Amino acid sequence: AHQDTAPAGCRVYVGGMGETTTPADVRRYFRGFGEILHVWVARAPPGIALVTFSDPMAAEAACRALNGGYLNGRRVRVEPSQARRSDGGGG
């Protein structure tokens, strides 16, 4: 089970990335907004990442500033990861 202790509001979802984008690229993209605790990049399907900040204010600022920006030449979606998605799963 993937468990981490990030406070609510600290995790950011990134979508629309290129397949070759690495966690280091993602870290660089989000640099300057605050301390990054963890970066996870999906491989199947590729193009998705989750970034965990130490501070919810940093996560919020990153979403505002970087949503719709370009990461490795691809326009990416950056949004709070706890945006209600109807996946039917309980916490």
Short mmCIF file of N, CA and C in Angstrom, two decimals:
data_model
loop_
_atom_site.label_atom_id
_atom_site.label_comp_id
_atom_site.label_asym_id
_atom_site.label_seq_id
_atom_site.Cartn_x
_atom_site.Cartn_y
_atom_site.Cartn_z
N ALA A 1 0.85 -1.19 0.00
CA ALA A 1 0.00 0.00 0.00
C ALA A 1 0.88 1.24 0.00
N HIS A 2 0.54 2.18 -0.85
CA HIS A 2 1.34 3.41 -0.94
C HIS A 2 0.81 4.42 0.06
N GLN A 3 1.52 4.53 1.16
CA GLN A 3 1.08 5.37 2.27
C GLN A 3 2.09 6.50 2.41
N ASP A 4 1.62 7.75 2.51
CA ASP A 4 2.56 8.76 2.97
C ASP A 4 1.85 9.77 3.86
N THR A 5 2.63 10.54 4.57
CA THR A 5 2.08 11.34 5.66
C THR A 5 1.89 12.80 5.29
N ALA A 6 1.73 13.09 4.01
CA ALA A 6 1.56 14.48 3.60
C ALA A 6 0.24 15.03 4.14
N PRO A 7 0.27 16.24 4.68
CA PRO A 7 -0.98 16.88 5.11
C PRO A 7 -1.92 17.09 3.92
N ALA A 8 -3.19 17.24 4.20
CA ALA A 8 -4.18 17.46 3.14
C ALA A 8 -3.81 18.69 2.32
N GLY A 9 -4.04 18.61 1.02
CA GLY A 9 -3.81 19.76 0.17
C GLY A 9 -2.40 19.91 -0.33
N CYS A 10 -1.51 18.99 0.04
CA CYS A 10 -0.11 19.12 -0.35
C CYS A 10 0.23 18.41 -1.65
N ARG A 11 -0.69 17.60 -2.16
CA ARG A 11 -0.36 16.81 -3.34
C ARG A 11 -0.96 17.43 -4.60
N VAL A 12 -0.17 17.42 -5.65
CA VAL A 12 -0.54 18.03 -6.92
C VAL A 12 -0.51 16.96 -8.02
N TYR A 13 -1.56 16.96 -8.84
CA TYR A 13 -1.66 16.04 -9.97
C TYR A 13 -1.16 16.75 -11.23
N VAL A 14 -0.35 16.06 -12.01
CA VAL A 14 0.14 16.60 -13.28
C VAL A 14 -0.29 15.64 -14.39
N GLY A 15 -0.94 16.15 -15.41
CA GLY A 15 -1.39 15.30 -16.51
C GLY A 15 -0.97 15.87 -17.85
N GLY A 16 -0.85 14.99 -18.85
CA GLY A 16 -0.54 15.44 -20.21
C GLY A 16 0.94 15.51 -20.51
N MET A 17 1.77 14.93 -19.65
CA MET A 17 3.21 14.98 -19.88
C MET A 17 3.63 14.04 -21.01
N GLY A 18 4.80 14.31 -21.57
CA GLY A 18 5.37 13.40 -22.56
C GLY A 18 5.86 12.13 -21.89
N GLU A 19 5.95 11.06 -22.68
CA GLU A 19 6.34 9.75 -22.13
C GLU A 19 7.76 9.74 -21.59
N THR A 20 8.61 10.64 -22.09
CA THR A 20 10.02 10.61 -21.69
C THR A 20 10.30 11.48 -20.46
N THR A 21 9.29 12.15 -19.94
CA THR A 21 9.49 13.03 -18.80
C THR A 21 9.87 12.23 -17.56
N THR A 22 10.95 12.64 -16.90
CA THR A 22 11.46 11.93 -15.73
C THR A 22 11.07 12.67 -14.44
N PRO A 23 11.17 11.98 -13.29
CA PRO A 23 10.93 12.67 -12.03
C PRO A 23 11.82 13.90 -11.85
N ALA A 24 13.05 13.84 -12.36
CA ALA A 24 13.95 15.00 -12.26
C ALA A 24 13.40 16.19 -13.04
N ASP A 25 12.82 15.92 -14.22
CA ASP A 25 12.19 16.99 -15.01
C ASP A 25 11.04 17.62 -14.24
N VAL A 26 10.23 16.77 -13.63
CA VAL A 26 9.08 17.24 -12.88
C VAL A 26 9.53 18.10 -11.70
N ARG A 27 10.54 17.62 -10.99
CA ARG A 27 11.10 18.35 -9.86
C ARG A 27 11.59 19.74 -10.28
N ARG A 28 12.27 19.78 -11.44
CA ARG A 28 12.77 21.05 -11.97
C ARG A 28 11.62 22.00 -12.28
N TYR A 29 10.57 21.46 -12.87
CA TYR A 29 9.40 22.26 -13.26
C TYR A 29 8.76 22.93 -12.05
N PHE A 30 8.72 22.21 -10.94
CA PHE A 30 8.06 22.70 -9.73
C PHE A 30 9.00 23.41 -8.77
N ARG A 31 10.28 23.48 -9.12
CA ARG A 31 11.27 24.10 -8.25
C ARG A 31 10.91 25.57 -8.01
N GLY A 32 11.13 26.04 -6.81
CA GLY A 32 10.88 27.44 -6.54
C GLY A 32 9.54 27.69 -5.85
N PHE A 33 8.71 26.67 -5.71
CA PHE A 33 7.42 26.87 -5.04
C PHE A 33 7.45 26.42 -3.59
N GLY A 34 8.43 25.64 -3.24
CA GLY A 34 8.50 25.14 -1.87
C GLY A 34 9.20 23.80 -1.85
N GLU A 35 9.32 23.24 -0.66
CA GLU A 35 10.00 21.96 -0.51
C GLU A 35 9.16 20.83 -1.10
N ILE A 36 9.77 20.04 -1.97
CA ILE A 36 9.09 18.89 -2.57
C ILE A 36 9.50 17.64 -1.80
N LEU A 37 8.52 16.94 -1.26
CA LEU A 37 8.80 15.75 -0.48
C LEU A 37 8.92 14.52 -1.36
N HIS A 38 8.11 14.47 -2.41
CA HIS A 38 8.07 13.25 -3.20
C HIS A 38 7.55 13.54 -4.61
N VAL A 39 8.14 12.89 -5.60
CA VAL A 39 7.65 12.96 -6.98
C VAL A 39 7.45 11.54 -7.47
N TRP A 40 6.26 11.24 -7.96
CA TRP A 40 5.96 9.94 -8.52
C TRP A 40 5.51 10.12 -9.97
N VAL A 41 6.13 9.40 -10.89
CA VAL A 41 5.78 9.48 -12.31
C VAL A 41 5.25 8.13 -12.76
N ALA A 42 4.06 8.15 -13.35
CA ALA A 42 3.44 6.91 -13.81
C ALA A 42 4.12 6.40 -15.07
N ARG A 43 4.19 5.09 -15.22
CA ARG A 43 4.75 4.52 -16.45
C ARG A 43 3.69 3.82 -17.28
N ALA A 44 2.63 3.36 -16.66
CA ALA A 44 1.56 2.68 -17.40
C ALA A 44 0.22 3.08 -16.82
N PRO A 45 -0.52 3.97 -17.45
CA PRO A 45 -0.14 4.73 -18.66
C PRO A 45 0.81 5.87 -18.29
N PRO A 46 1.70 6.24 -19.22
CA PRO A 46 2.62 7.34 -18.95
C PRO A 46 1.92 8.69 -19.04
N GLY A 47 2.63 9.74 -18.67
CA GLY A 47 2.09 11.09 -18.86
C GLY A 47 1.47 11.70 -17.62
N ILE A 48 1.52 10.97 -16.50
CA ILE A 48 0.91 11.46 -15.27
C ILE A 48 1.96 11.49 -14.16
N ALA A 49 1.89 12.49 -13.30
CA ALA A 49 2.77 12.54 -12.14
C ALA A 49 2.00 13.05 -10.93
N LEU A 50 2.48 12.68 -9.76
CA LEU A 50 2.00 13.25 -8.50
C LEU A 50 3.18 13.86 -7.79
N VAL A 51 3.01 15.11 -7.35
CA VAL A 51 4.06 15.83 -6.65
C VAL A 51 3.54 16.16 -5.26
N THR A 52 4.31 15.82 -4.23
CA THR A 52 3.91 16.11 -2.87
C THR A 52 4.80 17.20 -2.30
N PHE A 53 4.18 18.32 -1.93
CA PHE A 53 4.88 19.42 -1.28
C PHE A 53 4.78 19.28 0.23
N SER A 54 5.66 19.97 0.96
CA SER A 54 5.59 19.94 2.41
C SER A 54 4.53 20.92 2.91
N ASP A 55 4.08 21.83 2.05
CA ASP A 55 3.21 22.92 2.46
C ASP A 55 2.04 23.07 1.47
N PRO A 56 0.80 23.07 1.97
CA PRO A 56 -0.35 23.21 1.06
C PRO A 56 -0.36 24.54 0.30
N MET A 57 0.20 25.59 0.89
CA MET A 57 0.25 26.88 0.19
C MET A 57 1.15 26.79 -1.04
N ALA A 58 2.24 26.04 -0.91
CA ALA A 58 3.15 25.85 -2.03
C ALA A 58 2.45 25.08 -3.15
N ALA A 59 1.71 24.04 -2.76
CA ALA A 59 0.98 23.24 -3.75
C ALA A 59 -0.04 24.10 -4.50
N GLU A 60 -0.74 24.95 -3.75
CA GLU A 60 -1.76 25.81 -4.35
C GLU A 60 -1.12 26.82 -5.32
N ALA A 61 -0.01 27.41 -4.89
CA ALA A 61 0.69 28.38 -5.73
C ALA A 61 1.20 27.73 -7.01
N ALA A 62 1.72 26.50 -6.89
CA ALA A 62 2.23 25.78 -8.06
C ALA A 62 1.10 25.50 -9.05
N CYS A 63 -0.06 25.09 -8.53
CA CYS A 63 -1.21 24.82 -9.41
C CYS A 63 -1.61 26.08 -10.16
N ARG A 64 -1.68 27.19 -9.45
CA ARG A 64 -2.08 28.45 -10.10
C ARG A 64 -1.09 28.88 -11.16
N ALA A 65 0.20 28.76 -10.83
CA ALA A 65 1.23 29.28 -11.73
C ALA A 65 1.54 28.36 -12.91
N LEU A 66 1.45 27.04 -12.70
CA LEU A 66 1.98 26.11 -13.68
C LEU A 66 0.92 25.40 -14.53
N ASN A 67 -0.34 25.46 -14.12
CA ASN A 67 -1.40 24.81 -14.91
C ASN A 67 -1.45 25.43 -16.30
N GLY A 68 -1.37 24.58 -17.33
CA GLY A 68 -1.40 25.09 -18.70
C GLY A 68 -0.02 25.49 -19.21
N GLY A 69 0.99 25.30 -18.39
CA GLY A 69 2.36 25.63 -18.81
C GLY A 69 2.97 24.48 -19.60
N TYR A 70 4.20 24.68 -20.03
CA TYR A 70 4.86 23.67 -20.85
C TYR A 70 5.98 22.98 -20.11
N LEU A 71 5.92 21.66 -20.08
CA LEU A 71 6.95 20.83 -19.47
C LEU A 71 7.51 19.94 -20.57
N ASN A 72 8.80 20.12 -20.89
CA ASN A 72 9.42 19.38 -22.01
C ASN A 72 8.62 19.51 -23.30
N GLY A 73 8.10 20.71 -23.55
CA GLY A 73 7.41 20.97 -24.81
C GLY A 73 5.97 20.48 -24.87
N ARG A 74 5.48 19.88 -23.78
CA ARG A 74 4.09 19.42 -23.75
C ARG A 74 3.29 20.28 -22.79
N ARG A 75 2.08 20.68 -23.19
CA ARG A 75 1.25 21.48 -22.32
C ARG A 75 0.63 20.58 -21.25
N VAL A 76 0.84 20.90 -20.00
CA VAL A 76 0.41 20.02 -18.92
C VAL A 76 -0.69 20.65 -18.07
N ARG A 77 -1.44 19.76 -17.45
CA ARG A 77 -2.50 20.15 -16.53
C ARG A 77 -1.95 19.96 -15.12
N VAL A 78 -2.06 20.99 -14.30
CA VAL A 78 -1.58 20.91 -12.93
C VAL A 78 -2.73 21.29 -12.03
N GLU A 79 -3.15 20.36 -11.17
CA GLU A 79 -4.30 20.63 -10.31
C GLU A 79 -4.15 19.89 -8.98
N PRO A 80 -4.87 20.35 -7.95
CA PRO A 80 -4.81 19.63 -6.68
C PRO A 80 -5.26 18.20 -6.87
N SER A 81 -4.52 17.23 -6.32
CA SER A 81 -4.82 15.84 -6.62
C SER A 81 -6.05 15.34 -5.89
N GLN A 82 -6.51 16.06 -4.87
CA GLN A 82 -7.70 15.57 -4.20
C GLN A 82 -8.97 16.17 -4.81
N ALA A 83 -8.85 16.75 -6.01
CA ALA A 83 -10.05 17.18 -6.72
C ALA A 83 -10.96 15.94 -6.82
N ARG A 84 -12.19 16.09 -6.38
CA ARG A 84 -13.09 14.94 -6.29
C ARG A 84 -13.21 14.20 -7.61
N ARG A 85 -12.65 13.00 -7.66
CA ARG A 85 -12.82 12.16 -8.85
C ARG A 85 -13.72 11.00 -8.44
N SER A 86 -14.71 10.72 -9.24
CA SER A 86 -15.62 9.63 -8.87
C SER A 86 -15.01 8.31 -9.27
N ASP A 87 -14.18 7.77 -8.38
CA ASP A 87 -13.57 6.48 -8.68
C ASP A 87 -14.16 5.41 -7.78
N GLY A 88 -15.10 5.80 -6.91
CA GLY A 88 -15.79 4.84 -6.08
C GLY A 88 -14.95 4.28 -4.95
N GLY A 89 -13.72 4.72 -4.81
CA GLY A 89 -12.87 4.17 -3.77
C GLY A 89 -13.01 4.94 -2.47
N GLY A 90 -13.03 4.25 -1.35
CA GLY A 90 -13.11 4.93 -0.06
C GLY A 90 -11.73 5.04 0.54
N GLY A 91 -11.52 6.08 1.39
CA GLY A 91 -10.22 6.29 1.99
C GLY A 91 -10.15 5.57 3.29
#
